[in-house]
XYZ file of C-alpha atoms in Angstrom:
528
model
C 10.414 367.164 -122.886
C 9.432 368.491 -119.014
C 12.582 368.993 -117.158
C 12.424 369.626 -113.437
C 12.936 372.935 -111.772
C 16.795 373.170 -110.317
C 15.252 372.106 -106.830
C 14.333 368.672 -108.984
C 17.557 367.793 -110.770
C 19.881 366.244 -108.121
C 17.735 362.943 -107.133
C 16.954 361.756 -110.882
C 20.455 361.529 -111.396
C 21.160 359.441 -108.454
C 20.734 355.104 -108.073
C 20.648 353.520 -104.248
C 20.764 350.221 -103.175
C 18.955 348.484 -100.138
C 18.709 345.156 -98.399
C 15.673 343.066 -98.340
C 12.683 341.996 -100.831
C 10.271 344.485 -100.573
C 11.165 348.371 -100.883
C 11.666 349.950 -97.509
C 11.314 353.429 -95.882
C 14.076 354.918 -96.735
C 14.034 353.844 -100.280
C 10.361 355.097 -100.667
C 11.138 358.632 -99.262
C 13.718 359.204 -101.563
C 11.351 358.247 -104.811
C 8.605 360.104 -103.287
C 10.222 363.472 -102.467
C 13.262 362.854 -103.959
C 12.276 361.175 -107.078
C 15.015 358.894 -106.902
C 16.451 357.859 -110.705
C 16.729 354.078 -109.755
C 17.647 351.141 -107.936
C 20.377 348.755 -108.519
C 19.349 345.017 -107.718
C 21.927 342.793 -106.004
C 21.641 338.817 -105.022
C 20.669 339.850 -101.203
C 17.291 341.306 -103.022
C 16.671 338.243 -105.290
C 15.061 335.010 -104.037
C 13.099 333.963 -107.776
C 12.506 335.674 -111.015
C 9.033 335.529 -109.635
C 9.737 337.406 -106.320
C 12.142 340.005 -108.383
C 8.919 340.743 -110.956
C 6.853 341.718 -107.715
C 9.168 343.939 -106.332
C 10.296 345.819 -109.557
C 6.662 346.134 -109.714
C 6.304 347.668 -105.898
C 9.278 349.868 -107.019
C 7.932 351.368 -109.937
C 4.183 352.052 -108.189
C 5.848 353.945 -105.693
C 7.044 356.140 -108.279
C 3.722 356.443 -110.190
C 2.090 357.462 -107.162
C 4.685 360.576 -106.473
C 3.975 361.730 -110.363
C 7.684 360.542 -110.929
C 9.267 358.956 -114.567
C 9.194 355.302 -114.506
C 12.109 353.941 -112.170
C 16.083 352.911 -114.103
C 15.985 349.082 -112.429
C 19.784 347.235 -113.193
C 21.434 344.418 -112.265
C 24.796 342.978 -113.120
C 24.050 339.894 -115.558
C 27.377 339.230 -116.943
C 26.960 335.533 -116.628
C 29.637 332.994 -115.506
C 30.070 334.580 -111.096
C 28.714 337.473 -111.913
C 24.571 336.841 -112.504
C 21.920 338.125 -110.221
C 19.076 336.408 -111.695
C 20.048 332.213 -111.995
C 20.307 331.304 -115.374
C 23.603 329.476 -115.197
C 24.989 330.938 -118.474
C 28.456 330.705 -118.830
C 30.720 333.864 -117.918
C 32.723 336.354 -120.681
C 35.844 334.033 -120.761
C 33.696 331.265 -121.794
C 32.466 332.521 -124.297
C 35.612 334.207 -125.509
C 37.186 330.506 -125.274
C 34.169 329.490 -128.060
C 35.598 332.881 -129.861
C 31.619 333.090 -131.030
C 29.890 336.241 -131.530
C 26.960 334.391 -132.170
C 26.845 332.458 -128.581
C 27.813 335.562 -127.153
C 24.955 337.614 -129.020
C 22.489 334.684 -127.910
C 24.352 334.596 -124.302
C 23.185 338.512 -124.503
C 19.924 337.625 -125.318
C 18.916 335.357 -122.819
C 19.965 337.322 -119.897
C 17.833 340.257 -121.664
C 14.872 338.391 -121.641
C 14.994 337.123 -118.575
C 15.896 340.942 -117.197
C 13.114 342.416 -119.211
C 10.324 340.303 -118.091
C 11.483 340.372 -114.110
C 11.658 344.127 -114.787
C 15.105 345.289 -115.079
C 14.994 347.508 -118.251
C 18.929 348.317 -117.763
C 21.727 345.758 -117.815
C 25.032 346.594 -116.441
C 27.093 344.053 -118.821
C 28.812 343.640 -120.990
C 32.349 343.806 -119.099
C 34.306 345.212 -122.052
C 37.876 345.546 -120.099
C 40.476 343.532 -122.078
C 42.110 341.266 -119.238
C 45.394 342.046 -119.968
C 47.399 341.363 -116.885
C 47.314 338.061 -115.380
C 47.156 339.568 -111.914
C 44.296 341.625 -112.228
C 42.297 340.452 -109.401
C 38.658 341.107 -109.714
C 38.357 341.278 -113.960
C 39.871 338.143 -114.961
C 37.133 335.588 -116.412
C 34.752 338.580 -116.307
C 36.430 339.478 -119.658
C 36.125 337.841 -122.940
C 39.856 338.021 -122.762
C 43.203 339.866 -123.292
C 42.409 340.852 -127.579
C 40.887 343.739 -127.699
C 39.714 342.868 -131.122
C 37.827 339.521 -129.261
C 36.548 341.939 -126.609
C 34.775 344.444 -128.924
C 33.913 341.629 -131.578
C 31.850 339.406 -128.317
C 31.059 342.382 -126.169
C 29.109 344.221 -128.755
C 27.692 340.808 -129.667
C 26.507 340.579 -126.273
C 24.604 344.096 -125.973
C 22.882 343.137 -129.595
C 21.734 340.757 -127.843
C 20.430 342.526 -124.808
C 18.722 345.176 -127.162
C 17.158 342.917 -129.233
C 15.691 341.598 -125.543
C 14.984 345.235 -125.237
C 17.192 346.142 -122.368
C 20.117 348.676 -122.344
C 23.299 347.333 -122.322
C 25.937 349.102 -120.144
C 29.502 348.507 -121.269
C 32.090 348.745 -118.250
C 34.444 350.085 -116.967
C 35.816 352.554 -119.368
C 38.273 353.132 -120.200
C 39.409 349.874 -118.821
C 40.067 348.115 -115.761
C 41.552 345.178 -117.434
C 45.685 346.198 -116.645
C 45.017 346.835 -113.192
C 46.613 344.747 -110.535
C 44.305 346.163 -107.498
C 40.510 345.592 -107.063
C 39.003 349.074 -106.807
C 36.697 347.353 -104.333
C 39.511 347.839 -102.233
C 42.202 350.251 -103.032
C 42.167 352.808 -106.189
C 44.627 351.082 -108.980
C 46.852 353.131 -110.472
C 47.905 352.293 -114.405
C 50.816 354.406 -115.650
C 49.555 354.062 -119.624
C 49.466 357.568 -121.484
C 46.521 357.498 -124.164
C 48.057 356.417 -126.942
C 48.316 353.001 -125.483
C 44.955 353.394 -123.909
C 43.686 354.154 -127.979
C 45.314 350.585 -128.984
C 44.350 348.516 -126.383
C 42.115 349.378 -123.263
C 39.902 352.129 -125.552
C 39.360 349.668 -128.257
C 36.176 347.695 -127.322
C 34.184 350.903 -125.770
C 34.881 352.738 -129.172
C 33.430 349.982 -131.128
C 30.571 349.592 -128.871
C 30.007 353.439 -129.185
C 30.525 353.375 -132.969
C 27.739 350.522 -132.765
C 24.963 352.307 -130.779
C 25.920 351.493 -127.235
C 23.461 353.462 -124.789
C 25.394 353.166 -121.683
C 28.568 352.840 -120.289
C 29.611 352.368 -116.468
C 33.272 354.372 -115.226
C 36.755 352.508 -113.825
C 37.802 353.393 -110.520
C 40.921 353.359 -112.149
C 43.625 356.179 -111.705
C 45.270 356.637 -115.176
C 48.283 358.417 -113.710
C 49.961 360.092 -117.102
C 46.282 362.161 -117.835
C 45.314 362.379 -114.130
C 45.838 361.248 -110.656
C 42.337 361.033 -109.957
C 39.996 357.663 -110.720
C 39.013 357.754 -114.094
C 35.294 358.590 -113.002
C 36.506 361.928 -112.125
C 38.598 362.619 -114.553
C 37.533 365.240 -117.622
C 40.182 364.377 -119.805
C 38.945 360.935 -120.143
C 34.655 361.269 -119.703
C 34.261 364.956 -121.443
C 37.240 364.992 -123.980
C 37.886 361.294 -125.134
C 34.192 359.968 -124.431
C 31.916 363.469 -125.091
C 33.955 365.722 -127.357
C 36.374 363.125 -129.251
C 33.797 359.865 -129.564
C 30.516 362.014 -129.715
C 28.731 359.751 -127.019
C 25.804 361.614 -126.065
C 24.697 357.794 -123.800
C 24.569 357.758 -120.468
C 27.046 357.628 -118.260
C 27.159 355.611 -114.617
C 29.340 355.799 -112.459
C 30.542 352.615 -110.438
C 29.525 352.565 -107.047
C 30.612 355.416 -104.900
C 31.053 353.440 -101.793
C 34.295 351.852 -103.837
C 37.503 352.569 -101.237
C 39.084 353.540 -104.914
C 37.050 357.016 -104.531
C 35.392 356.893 -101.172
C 38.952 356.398 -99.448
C 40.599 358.876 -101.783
C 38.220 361.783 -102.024
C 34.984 360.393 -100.454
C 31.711 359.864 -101.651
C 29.727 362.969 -101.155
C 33.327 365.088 -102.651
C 33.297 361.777 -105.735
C 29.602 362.567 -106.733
C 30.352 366.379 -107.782
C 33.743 365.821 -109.253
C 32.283 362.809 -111.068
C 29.273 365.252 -112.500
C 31.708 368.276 -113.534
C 33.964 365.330 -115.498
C 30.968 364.342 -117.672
C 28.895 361.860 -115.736
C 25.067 361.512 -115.339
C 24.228 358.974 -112.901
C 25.589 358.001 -109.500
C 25.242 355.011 -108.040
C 25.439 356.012 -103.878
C 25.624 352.368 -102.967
C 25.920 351.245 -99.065
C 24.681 352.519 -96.055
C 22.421 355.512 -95.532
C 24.800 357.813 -94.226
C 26.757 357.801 -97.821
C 23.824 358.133 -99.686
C 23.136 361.394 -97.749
C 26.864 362.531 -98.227
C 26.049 362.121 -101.859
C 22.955 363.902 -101.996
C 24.028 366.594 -99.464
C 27.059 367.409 -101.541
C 25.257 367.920 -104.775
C 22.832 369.640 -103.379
C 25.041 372.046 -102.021
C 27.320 372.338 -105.144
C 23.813 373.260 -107.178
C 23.179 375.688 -104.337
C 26.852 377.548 -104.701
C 26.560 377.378 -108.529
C 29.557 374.503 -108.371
C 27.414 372.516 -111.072
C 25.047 374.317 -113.078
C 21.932 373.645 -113.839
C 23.007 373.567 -117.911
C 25.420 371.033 -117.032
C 22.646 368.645 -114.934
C 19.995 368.903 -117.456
C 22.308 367.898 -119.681
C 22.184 364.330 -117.615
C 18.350 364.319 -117.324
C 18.156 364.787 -121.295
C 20.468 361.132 -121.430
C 18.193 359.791 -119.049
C 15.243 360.329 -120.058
C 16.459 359.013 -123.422
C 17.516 355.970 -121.976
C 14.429 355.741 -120.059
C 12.186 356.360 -123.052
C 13.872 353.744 -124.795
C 13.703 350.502 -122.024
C 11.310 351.705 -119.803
C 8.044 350.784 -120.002
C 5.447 353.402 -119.004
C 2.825 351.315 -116.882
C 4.733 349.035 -114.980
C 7.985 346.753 -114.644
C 7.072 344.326 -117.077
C 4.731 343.685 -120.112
C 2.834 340.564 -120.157
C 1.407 338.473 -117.745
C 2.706 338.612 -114.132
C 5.651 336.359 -113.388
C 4.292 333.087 -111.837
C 7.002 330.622 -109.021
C 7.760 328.678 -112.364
C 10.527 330.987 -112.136
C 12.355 331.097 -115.619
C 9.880 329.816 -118.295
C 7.202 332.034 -117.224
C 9.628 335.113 -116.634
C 9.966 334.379 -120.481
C 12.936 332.252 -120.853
C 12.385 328.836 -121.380
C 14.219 326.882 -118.448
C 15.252 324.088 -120.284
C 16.127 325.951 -123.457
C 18.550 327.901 -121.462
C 19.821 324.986 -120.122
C 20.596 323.150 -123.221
C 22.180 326.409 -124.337
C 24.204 326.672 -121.454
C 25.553 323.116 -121.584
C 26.180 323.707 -125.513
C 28.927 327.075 -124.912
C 30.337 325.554 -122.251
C 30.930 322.340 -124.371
C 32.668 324.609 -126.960
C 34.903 326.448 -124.063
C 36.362 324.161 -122.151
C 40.213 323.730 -123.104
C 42.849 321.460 -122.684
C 45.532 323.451 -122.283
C 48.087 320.055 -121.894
C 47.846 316.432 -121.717
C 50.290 313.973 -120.976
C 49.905 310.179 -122.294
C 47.490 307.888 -120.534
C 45.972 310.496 -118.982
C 43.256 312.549 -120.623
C 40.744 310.998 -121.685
C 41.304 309.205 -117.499
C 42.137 305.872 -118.217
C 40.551 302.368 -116.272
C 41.093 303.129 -112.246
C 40.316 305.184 -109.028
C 39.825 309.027 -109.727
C 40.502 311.607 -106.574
C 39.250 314.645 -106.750
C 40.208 317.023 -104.646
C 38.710 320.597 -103.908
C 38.752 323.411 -101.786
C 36.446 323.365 -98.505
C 33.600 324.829 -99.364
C 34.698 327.747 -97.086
C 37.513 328.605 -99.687
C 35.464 328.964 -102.568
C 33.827 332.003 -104.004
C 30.713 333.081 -101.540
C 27.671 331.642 -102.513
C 29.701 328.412 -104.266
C 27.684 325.145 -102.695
C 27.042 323.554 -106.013
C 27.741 320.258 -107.240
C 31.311 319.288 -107.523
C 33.392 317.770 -110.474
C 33.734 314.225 -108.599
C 29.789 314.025 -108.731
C 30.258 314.922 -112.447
C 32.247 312.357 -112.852
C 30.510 309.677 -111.033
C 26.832 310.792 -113.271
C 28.997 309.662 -116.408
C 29.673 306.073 -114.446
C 33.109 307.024 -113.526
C 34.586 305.927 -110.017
C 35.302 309.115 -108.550
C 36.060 310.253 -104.875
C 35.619 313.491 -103.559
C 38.281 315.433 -100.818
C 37.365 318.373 -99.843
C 40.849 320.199 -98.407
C 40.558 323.013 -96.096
C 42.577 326.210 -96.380
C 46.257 325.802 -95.263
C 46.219 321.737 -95.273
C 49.476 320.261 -96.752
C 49.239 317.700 -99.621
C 50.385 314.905 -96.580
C 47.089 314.913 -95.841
C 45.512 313.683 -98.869
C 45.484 309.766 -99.260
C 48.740 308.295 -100.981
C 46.487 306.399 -103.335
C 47.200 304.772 -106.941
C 44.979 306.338 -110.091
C 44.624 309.693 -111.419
C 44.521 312.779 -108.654
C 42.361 315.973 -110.256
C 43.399 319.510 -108.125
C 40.717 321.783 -108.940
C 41.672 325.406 -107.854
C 39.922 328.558 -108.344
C 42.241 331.235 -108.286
C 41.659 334.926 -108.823
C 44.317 336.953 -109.967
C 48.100 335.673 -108.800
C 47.670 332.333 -106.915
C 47.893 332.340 -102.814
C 51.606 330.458 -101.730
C 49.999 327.947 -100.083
C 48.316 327.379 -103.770
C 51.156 326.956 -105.004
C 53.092 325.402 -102.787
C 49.996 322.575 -102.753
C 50.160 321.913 -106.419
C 54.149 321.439 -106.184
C 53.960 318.833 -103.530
C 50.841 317.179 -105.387
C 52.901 316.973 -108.507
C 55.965 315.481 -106.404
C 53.730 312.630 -105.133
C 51.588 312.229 -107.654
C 53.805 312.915 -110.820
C 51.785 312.533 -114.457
C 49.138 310.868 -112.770
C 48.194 314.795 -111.308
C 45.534 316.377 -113.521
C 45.157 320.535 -112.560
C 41.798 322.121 -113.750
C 41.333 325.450 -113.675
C 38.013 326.574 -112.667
C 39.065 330.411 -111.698
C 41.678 332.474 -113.947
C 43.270 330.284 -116.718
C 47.192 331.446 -115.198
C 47.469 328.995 -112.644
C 49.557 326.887 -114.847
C 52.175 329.829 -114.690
C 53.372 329.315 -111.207
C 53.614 325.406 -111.599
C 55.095 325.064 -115.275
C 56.074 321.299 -115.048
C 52.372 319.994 -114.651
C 51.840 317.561 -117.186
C 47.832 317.817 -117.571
C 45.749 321.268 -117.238
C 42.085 321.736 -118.071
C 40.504 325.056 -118.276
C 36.744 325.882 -117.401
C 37.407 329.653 -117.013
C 34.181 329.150 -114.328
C 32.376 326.828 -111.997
C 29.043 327.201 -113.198
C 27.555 323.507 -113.293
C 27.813 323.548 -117.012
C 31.544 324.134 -116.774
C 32.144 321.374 -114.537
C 30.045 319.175 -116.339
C 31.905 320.240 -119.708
C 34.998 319.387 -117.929
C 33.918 315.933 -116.555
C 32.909 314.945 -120.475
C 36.248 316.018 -121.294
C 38.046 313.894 -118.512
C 35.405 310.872 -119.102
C 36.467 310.795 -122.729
C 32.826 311.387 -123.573
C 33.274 314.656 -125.367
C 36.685 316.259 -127.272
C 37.444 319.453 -125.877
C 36.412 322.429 -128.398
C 38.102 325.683 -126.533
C 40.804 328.292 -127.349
C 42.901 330.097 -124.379
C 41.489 333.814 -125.058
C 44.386 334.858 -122.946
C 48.244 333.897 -122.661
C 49.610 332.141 -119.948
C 52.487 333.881 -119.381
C 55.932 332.159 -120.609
C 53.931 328.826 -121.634
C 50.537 329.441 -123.762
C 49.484 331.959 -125.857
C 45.977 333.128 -126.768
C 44.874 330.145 -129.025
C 46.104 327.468 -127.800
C 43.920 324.584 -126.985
C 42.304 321.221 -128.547
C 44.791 319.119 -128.216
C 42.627 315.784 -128.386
């Protein structure tokens, strides 16, 4: 194994970002006299599987022709909100509301194949956080749920399936963002939990995973206040004594991305990058703008250079790497096979409508009724209302179809409203027949959420159906409603789950994988 000279070592252990669909300047510099360790794909670089085949391909020629190892490509496919390439598979709660390792290993699968033939070799999924506070704003249905028995069991069911695919799974975000009640997006979280908690609950899944061959796992930007009051990507106690010394894992570690305000407001990026290194990390991702990826490279550089990090400690990382790399990576190009044609999915070697039915099938076996009153679910003979956020209010991106045109393709007289942030319930027609709320709430519903559903339910009374289509807890702040479905997503195939469900055309199949707190616990469901 060639490892580079000590002028070599800090760009291989560094990921960027960029905007766009082809590669640009900047990002070919750095491979060429850098030889940048990889690129991390996000939905503002994907317009098809096919277009996302010919740039992985771009990528990696740029680093044959500086002499440079094969490029890491990722993407986050989690499934459910969080999927770069779109397959439409169900998210982790799904699936942990089917309570299936098997749809969760073939859940894994699918996104593998589809990641290994558009070139992505390295898979940041699963999310193996167990979702155990209700207000936990940006995990929520990204987990399988709030067991960390269920996590480990479906998250290492998931990267079985993403290896037999032959792409490295990355379980994140160790040791566990899943109590936190902050999105480190935005602010660094701070858990009080000493380590003998974090063995019971939060440490659980990763262990497993580890035990089980897991080549990768991604860091929480997570301050675990009782070992340190740094994030837990710079923390030693946690990356070289639990992880390295304690568990043995000689995978790779990534970091989450350094432009986080957890680190980047705390410490900063370039000051992140070395502390992260020292702590037991290999890779950093130096996400955002140019100017932070040059913080992060400037500061490593520099702490090479003043014998801050050794070179013993960095070759260490390339040794990971290059494992990894030797592993997913192919040697003469992105993807093996023929080139990816426009067909998009089918050609990029997942069947489109194989997926499809697959998709339709876990989402059938997730969706939950949580509570039903009489006469109301399956909807009985009459006019339906739906009524949804403005499109505005829901998550970006969200312009698919909605539940009312569900509804209406099983032959059911629905109405859409579509209710714009703010709006009181006055404002929604005083009409006869069932009224469905949908809401999509992350984390602890907005007052005007609330405050929306109350005056719904005072008009509307048992004739008020509430489904869920964002965190399964929104039945916590309005305990009297009567009816409450559950998609734990709005993927199409959770909406059309849900409209089966209401139409009476299907039974509903799923288990809460979480408790609503002071109503439900984990379990409860299928109440037809």
């Amino acid at each position: 194994m060639n490892l580079p000279a000590a002028e070599g070592l800090v760009g291989p252990l560094v990921m960027v970002d960029f905007a766009g669909r082809s590669p640009p300047p900047r990002v070919s510099h750095l491979i060429a006299r850098r030889h940048l360790g990889g690129v991390v794909l996000f939905p503002k670089n994907v317009e098809s599987a096919a277009q996302v085949a010919h740039l992985c391909r771009e990528l990696q020629e740029l680093a044959r022709q500086a002499g440079a190892p094969p490029l890491v490509i990722a993407m986050d496919q989690e499934g459910g909100a969080v999927e770069r390439l779109p397959l439409g598979l169900p998210g982790a709660m799904a699936l942990g509301a089917t309570g299936s390792a098997a749809l969760a290993e073939e859940a894994g699968g699918l996104a593998g194949r589809a990641l290994r033939a558009a070139g992505c070799a390295v898979n940041f999924a699963p999310v193996l956080d167990v979702n155990s506070n209700p207000e936990n704003p940006v995990i929520g249905i990204r987990s399988f749920g709030e067991d960390p028995e269920l996590v480990a069991r479906l998250g290492c069911a998931f990267a079985r399936g993403l290896r037999r695919a032959g792409v490295a799974a990355t379980g994140k975000h160790f040791p566990g963002h899943g109590d936190a009640d902050q999105d480190s997006h935005l602010d660094l979280p701070l858990v009080g939990h000493g380590l003998e908690r974090l063995e019971a609950l939060e440490l659980l899944p990763f262990r497993r995973a580890v035990q089980q061959g897991l080549p990768a796992l991604m860091t929480a930007h997570v301050a675990f206040t009782a070992l340190s009051p740094l994030p837990a990507t710079l923390c030693p106690p946690l990356l070289e004594g639990v992880l390295r010394r304690k568990w043995g894992f000689d995978g790779v570690v990534f970091t989450d991305a350094l432009s986080m305000a957890a680190v980047r407001d705390h410490v900063g990026a370039g000051t992140a990058a070395v502390l992260a290194l020292l702590a037991g990390a290999d890779v950093l991702l130096a996400l955002g703008e140019e100017d932070l990826q040059e913080e992060v490279f400037g500061a490593v550089d520099r702490a090479l250079a003043e014998g801050v990090l050794s070179v013993a400690r960095l070759r260490q990382s390339h040794q990971r790497l290059q494992r990894l790399r030797a592993a997913v990576c192919p040697p003469a190009g992105p993807a093996e096979g023929p080139a990816v044609g426009e067909a998009g999915a089918e050609e990029a070697g997942v069947d489109e409508t194989t997926v499809r039915a697959r998709a339709e099938e876990m989402a059938a076996l997730a969706v939950t009724l949580v509570r039903r009153g009489p006469g109301t679910v399956p909807l009985p003979d009459g006019p339906v209302l739906v009524v949804t956020p403005a499109p505005g209010e829901l998550p970006a991106g969200d312009a698919g179809p909605t539940l009312g045109e569900m509804l209406r393709e099983l032959h059911r007289p629905a109405r859409d409203l579509r209710l714009p942030l703010g709006a009181g319930w006055d404002g929604a027609p005083q009409e006869r027949g069932i009224v469905i709320l949908v809401t999509c709430s992350r984390g602890r519903p907005s007052p005007w959420h609330v405050e929306l559903v109350r005056r719904a339910q005072q008009v509307h009374g048992d004739r008020l159906v509430l489904v869920a289509t964002g965190t399964p807890y929104d039945l916590a702040a309005t305990p009297t409603v009567s009816n409450y479905l559950v998609t734990y997503g709005r993927e199409p195939v959770l909406l059309r789950a849900a409209a089966r469900v209401l139409a009476g055309a299907s039974p509903p199949r799923g288990r809460l994988p979480v408790t609503i707190p002071g109503l439900h616990p984990a379990g409860t469901g299928i109440v037809w």
